[in-house]
Coordinates of C-alpha atoms in Angstrom, one line a residue:
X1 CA -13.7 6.4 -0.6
X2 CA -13.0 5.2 -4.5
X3 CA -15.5 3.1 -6.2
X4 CA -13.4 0.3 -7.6
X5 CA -13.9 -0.8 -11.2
X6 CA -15.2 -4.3 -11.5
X7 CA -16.9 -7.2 -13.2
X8 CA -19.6 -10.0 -12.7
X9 CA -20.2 -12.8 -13.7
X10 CA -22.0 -16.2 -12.9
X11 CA -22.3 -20.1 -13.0
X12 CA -24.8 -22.6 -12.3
X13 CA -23.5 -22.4 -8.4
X14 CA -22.1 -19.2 -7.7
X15 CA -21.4 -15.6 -8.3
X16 CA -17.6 -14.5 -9.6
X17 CA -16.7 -10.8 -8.7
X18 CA -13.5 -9.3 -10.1
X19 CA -12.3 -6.4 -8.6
X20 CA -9.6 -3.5 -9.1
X21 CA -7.5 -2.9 -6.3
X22 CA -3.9 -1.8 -7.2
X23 CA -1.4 -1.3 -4.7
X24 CA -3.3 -2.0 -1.4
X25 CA -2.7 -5.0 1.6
X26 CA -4.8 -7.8 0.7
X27 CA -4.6 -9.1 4.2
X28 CA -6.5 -5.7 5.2
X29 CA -9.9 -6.7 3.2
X30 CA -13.2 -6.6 4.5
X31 CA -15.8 -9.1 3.4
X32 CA -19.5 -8.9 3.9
X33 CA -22.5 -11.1 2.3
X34 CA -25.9 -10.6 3.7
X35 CA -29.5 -11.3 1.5
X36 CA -28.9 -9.9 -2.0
X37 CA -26.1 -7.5 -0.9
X38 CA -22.0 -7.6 -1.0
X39 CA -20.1 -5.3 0.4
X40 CA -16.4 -4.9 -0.1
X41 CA -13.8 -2.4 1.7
X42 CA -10.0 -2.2 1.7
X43 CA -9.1 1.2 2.5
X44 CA -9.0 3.7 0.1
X45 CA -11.8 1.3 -1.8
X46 CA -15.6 0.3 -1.3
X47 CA -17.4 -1.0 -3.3
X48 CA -21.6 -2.3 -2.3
X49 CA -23.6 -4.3 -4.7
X50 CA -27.0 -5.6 -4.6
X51 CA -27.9 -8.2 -6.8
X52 CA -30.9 -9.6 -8.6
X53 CA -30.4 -12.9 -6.3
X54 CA -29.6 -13.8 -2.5
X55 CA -26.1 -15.2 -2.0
X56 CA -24.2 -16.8 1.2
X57 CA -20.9 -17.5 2.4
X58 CA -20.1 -21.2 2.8
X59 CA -16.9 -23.5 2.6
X60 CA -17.3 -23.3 -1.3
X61 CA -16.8 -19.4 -1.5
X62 CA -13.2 -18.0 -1.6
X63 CA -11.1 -14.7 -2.0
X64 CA -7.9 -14.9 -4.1
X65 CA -6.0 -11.8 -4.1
X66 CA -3.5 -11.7 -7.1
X67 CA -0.9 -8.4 -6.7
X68 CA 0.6 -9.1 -10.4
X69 CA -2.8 -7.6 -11.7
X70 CA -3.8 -5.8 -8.6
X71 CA -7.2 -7.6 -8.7
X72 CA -9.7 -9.6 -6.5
X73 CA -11.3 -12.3 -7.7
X74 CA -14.2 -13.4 -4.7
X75 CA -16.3 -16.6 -5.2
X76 CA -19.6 -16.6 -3.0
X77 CA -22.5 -19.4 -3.7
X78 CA -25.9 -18.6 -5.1
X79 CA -28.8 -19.3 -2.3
X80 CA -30.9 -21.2 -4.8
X81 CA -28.1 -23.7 -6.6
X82 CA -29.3 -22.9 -10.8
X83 CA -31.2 -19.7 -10.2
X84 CA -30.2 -17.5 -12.9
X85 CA -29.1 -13.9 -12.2
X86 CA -30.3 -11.6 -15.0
X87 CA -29.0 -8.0 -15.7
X88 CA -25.3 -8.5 -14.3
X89 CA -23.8 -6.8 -17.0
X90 CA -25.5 -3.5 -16.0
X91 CA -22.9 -1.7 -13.5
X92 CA -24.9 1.1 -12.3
X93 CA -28.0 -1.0 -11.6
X94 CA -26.2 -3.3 -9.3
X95 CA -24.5 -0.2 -7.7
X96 CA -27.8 1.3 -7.2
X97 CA -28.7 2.1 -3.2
X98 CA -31.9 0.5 -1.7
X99 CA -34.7 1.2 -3.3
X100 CA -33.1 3.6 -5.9
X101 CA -34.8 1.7 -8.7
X102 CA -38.1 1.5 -7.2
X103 CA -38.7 5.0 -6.5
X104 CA -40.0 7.4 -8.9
X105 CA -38.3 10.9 -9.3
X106 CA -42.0 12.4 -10.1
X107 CA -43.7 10.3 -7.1
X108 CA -44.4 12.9 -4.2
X109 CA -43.0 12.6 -1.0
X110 CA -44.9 12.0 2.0
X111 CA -43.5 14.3 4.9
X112 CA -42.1 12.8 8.0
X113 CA -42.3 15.7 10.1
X114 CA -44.4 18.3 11.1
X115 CA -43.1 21.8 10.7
X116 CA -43.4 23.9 13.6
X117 CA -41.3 26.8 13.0
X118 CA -38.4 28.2 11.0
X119 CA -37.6 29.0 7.5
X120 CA -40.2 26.9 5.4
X121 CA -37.0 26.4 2.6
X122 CA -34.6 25.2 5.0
X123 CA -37.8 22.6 6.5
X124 CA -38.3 21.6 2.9
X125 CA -34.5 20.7 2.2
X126 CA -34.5 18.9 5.6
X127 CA -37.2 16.8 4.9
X128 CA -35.8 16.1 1.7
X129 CA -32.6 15.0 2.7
X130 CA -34.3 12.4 5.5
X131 CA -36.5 11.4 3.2
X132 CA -34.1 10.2 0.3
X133 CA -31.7 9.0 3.3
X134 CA -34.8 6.3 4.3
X135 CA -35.7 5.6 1.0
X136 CA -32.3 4.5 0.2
X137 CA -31.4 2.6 3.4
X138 CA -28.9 5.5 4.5
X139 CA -26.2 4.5 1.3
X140 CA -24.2 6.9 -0.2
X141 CA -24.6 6.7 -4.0
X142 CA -21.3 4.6 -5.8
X143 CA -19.9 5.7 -8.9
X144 CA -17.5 4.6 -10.9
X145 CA -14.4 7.0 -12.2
X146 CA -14.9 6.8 -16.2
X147 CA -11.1 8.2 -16.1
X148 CA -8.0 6.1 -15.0
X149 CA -7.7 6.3 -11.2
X150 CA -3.8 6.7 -11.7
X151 CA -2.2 9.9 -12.7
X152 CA 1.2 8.9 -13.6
X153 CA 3.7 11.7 -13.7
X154 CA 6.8 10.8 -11.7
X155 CA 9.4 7.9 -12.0
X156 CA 11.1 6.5 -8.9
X157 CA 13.3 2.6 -7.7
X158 CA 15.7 0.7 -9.3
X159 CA 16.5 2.7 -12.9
X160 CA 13.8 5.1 -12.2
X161 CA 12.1 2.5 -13.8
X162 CA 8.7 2.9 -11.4
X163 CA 5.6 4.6 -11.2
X164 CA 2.2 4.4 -9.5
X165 CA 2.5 2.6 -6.6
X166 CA 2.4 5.6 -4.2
X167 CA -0.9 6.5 -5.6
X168 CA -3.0 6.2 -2.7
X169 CA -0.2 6.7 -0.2
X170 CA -2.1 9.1 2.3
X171 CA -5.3 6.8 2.6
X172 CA -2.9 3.9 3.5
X173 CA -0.9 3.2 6.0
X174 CA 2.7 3.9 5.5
X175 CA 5.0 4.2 8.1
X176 CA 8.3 4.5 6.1
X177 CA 7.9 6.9 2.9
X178 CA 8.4 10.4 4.2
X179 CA 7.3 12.2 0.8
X180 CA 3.8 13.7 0.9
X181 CA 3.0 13.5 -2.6
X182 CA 5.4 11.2 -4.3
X183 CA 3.5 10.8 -7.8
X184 CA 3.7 14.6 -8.3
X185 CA 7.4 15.1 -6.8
X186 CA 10.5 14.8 -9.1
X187 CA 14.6 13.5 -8.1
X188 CA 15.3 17.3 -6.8
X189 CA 12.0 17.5 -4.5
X190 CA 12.4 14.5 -2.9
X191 CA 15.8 15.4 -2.4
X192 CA 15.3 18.9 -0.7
X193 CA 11.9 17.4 0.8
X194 CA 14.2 15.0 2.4
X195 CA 16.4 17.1 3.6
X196 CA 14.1 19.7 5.5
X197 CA 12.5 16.2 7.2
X198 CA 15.8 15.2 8.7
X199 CA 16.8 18.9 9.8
X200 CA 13.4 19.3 11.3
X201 CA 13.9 16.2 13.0
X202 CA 17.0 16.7 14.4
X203 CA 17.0 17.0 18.1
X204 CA 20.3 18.4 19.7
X205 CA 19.2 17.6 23.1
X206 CA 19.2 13.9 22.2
X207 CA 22.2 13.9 20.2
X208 CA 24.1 15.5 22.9
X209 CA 22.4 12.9 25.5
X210 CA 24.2 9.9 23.5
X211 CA 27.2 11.3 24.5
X212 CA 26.5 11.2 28.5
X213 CA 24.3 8.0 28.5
X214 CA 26.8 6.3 25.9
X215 CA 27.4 2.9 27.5
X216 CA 25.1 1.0 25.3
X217 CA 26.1 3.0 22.3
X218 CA 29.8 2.0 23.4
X219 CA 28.5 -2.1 23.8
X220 CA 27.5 -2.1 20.4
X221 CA 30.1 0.0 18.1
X222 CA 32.8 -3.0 20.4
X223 CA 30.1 -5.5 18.8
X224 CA 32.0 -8.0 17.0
X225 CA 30.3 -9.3 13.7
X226 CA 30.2 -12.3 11.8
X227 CA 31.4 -10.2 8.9
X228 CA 34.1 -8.7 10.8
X229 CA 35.5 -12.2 12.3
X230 CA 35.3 -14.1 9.2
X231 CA 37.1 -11.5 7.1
X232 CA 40.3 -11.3 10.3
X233 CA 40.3 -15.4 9.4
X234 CA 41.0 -15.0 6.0
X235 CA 43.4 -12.2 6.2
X236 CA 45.1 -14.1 8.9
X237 CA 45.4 -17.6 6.8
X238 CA 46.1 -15.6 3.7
X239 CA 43.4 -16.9 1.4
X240 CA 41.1 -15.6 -0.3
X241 CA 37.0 -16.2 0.1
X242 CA 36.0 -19.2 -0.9
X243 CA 32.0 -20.0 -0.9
X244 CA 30.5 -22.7 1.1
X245 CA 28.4 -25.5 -1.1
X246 CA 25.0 -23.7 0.3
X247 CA 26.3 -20.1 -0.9
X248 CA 27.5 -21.7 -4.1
X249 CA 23.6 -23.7 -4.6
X250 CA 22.4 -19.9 -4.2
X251 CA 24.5 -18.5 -6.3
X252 CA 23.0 -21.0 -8.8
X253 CA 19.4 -20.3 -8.2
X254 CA 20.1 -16.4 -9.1
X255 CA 18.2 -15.1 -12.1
X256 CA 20.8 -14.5 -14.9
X257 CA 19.4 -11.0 -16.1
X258 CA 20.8 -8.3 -18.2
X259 CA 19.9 -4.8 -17.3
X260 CA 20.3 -1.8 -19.4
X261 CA 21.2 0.9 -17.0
X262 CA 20.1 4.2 -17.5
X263 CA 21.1 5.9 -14.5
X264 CA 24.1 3.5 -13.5
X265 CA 26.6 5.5 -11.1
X266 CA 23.8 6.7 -9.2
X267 CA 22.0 2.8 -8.9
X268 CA 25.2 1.7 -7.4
X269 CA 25.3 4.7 -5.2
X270 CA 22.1 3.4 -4.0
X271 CA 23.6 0.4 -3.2
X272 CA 26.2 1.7 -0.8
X273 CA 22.8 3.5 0.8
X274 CA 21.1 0.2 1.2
X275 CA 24.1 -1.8 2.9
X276 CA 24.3 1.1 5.5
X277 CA 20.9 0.7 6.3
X278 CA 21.2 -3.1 6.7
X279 CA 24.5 -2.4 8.3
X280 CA 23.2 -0.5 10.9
X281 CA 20.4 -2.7 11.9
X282 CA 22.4 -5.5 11.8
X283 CA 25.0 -4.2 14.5
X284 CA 21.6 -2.7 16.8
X285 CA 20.1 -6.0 16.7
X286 CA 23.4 -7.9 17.2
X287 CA 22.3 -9.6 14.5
X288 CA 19.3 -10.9 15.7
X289 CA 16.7 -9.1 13.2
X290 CA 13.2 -8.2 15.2
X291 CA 9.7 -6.9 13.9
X292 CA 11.4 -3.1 13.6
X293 CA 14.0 -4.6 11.4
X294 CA 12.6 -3.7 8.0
X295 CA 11.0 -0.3 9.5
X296 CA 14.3 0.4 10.7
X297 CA 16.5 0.0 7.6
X298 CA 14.0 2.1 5.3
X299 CA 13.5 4.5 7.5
X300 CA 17.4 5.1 7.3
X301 CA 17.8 4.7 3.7
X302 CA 16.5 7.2 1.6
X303 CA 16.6 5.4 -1.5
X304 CA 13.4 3.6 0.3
X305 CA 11.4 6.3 2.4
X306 CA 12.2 9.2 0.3
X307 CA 13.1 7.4 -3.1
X308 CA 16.2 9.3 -3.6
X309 CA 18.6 8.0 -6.0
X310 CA 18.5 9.4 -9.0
X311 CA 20.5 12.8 -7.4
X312 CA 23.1 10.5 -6.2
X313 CA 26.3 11.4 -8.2
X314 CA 29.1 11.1 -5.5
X315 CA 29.8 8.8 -2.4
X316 CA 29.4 12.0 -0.5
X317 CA 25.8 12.5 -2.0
X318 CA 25.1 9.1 -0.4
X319 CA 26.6 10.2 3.1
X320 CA 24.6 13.6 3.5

């Protein structure tokens, strides 16, 4: 687990705790207030405090979860309304374990069990280990990284403009990106990596199957979509599309940006990629979208599980 970075601080009422939590689910969080301790967790991160003061959880305490800033800021009321909390600036005291700051390092140790037998070294590292266990409650010791959490070496998405937000990939759960170490990989690994996944994959029993047990595969290539019927009704009036007065009010309410394109033929490439994907679903779902509908289309696109665009230089790039 990764010790978040965070800050504390206080009002007459209540306790404000700000905490670090880039690129996670917010609706995953874990809460806990008991006595003087809080406990936070939202996997990869966990983060225990005990304070100088007892706090509780009541209709005034709140958890606001802002993802421009990747932080958590979590309001819980003081038990005594005007108690001051002193020392709230000092980090490592609060993430000291039970008792850590009560115990003396020269204080002997009393020992909890009697050695009948057996190495007296390995008896003497037992009993230390149980003893320091009790002393401290059973808490592992929390410290905080004093270098960035984020090693940022690899540029991904729209432009290759991106970075970072595959950082904790393997503690989190990720169903769609197929690459194992995307912060580390570059355009050509994720290509190749990408391509051994979908040979590896492949399954020529099943693909020859779909040819026997084709009748639902035949059902929906006849599928008939909106797309397709709105297009034979303007080729067979002769006109050309015309938007409706709500496509024209969302035309409107498009943000008028400028980009500077650094990688332009292969962004539009990866354009072609993502209308496949949503081309696909759509037909499979007869244009009913379900709760597989966004797993669906990026698991087929790769510019989304395997955040391959940069190597797209021709339509048949796209295709393979």
């Amino acid at each position: 687990m990764i010790t978040p970075t965070f800050k504390v601080d206080q009002d007459n009422d209540s306790i404000t705790i700000v905490i670090n939590t880039p690129y996670v689910r917010a609706q995953d969080v874990d809460l806990h207030v008991e006595g003087s301790e809080f406990r936070f967790y939202l996997r990869p991160y966990f983060l225990r405090l005990h304070l100088p003061g007892n706090i509780l959880e009541d209709d005034d305490s709140k958890a606001v979860y802002d993802p421009s800033a990747g932080q958590f800021t979590i309001r819980v009321t003081k038990e005594t309304k005007g108690e001051h909390f002193p020392d709230l600036d000092l980090l490592t005291k609060l993430l000291a374990r039970t008792g850590e700051t009560s115990i003396q390092s020269n204080q002997p140790k009393k020992p909890l069990i009697e050695v009948v037998g057996g190495s007296t070294e390995e008896n003497t590292l037992g009993e230390t280990e149980i003893q320091d266990a009790i002393d401290f409650n059973w808490e592992l010791p929390q410290e905080v990284s004093a270098t960035p959490e984020l090693s940022v070496t690899a540029q991904y998405g729209f432009n290759n403009q991106y970075h970072g937000y595959f950082t904790h990939v393997q503690e989190t759960m990720n169903e769609i990106n197929e690459i194992s170490e995307p912060e580390k990989s570059t355009p050509e690994s994720r290509r190749a990596e990408r391509i051994e996944s979908e040979n590896n994959h492949f399954d020529e029993d099943h693909y020859c199957m779909d040819y026997i047990n084709n009748d639902e595969i035949n059902d929906l290539i006849k599928y008939k979509t909106v797309f397709s019927k709105e297009l034979k009704r303007l080729q067979k009036n002769a006109k050309s599309a015309e938007f409706s007065s709500k496509e024209d009010a969302v035309m409107r309410d498009l943000p008028n940006k400028e980009y500077l394109l650094s990688y332009e033929k292969s962004t539009y490439l990866g354009l072609v990629d993502l209308m496949f994907a949503y081309c696909y679903n759509y037909r499979v779902t007869e244009g009913d979208n379900n709760v597989e509908s966004v797993w669906c289309i990026g698991r087929i696109s790769p510019t989304i599980s395997s955040l391959d665009v940069k190597c797209f230089k021709f339509i048949n790039d796209v295709l393979d």
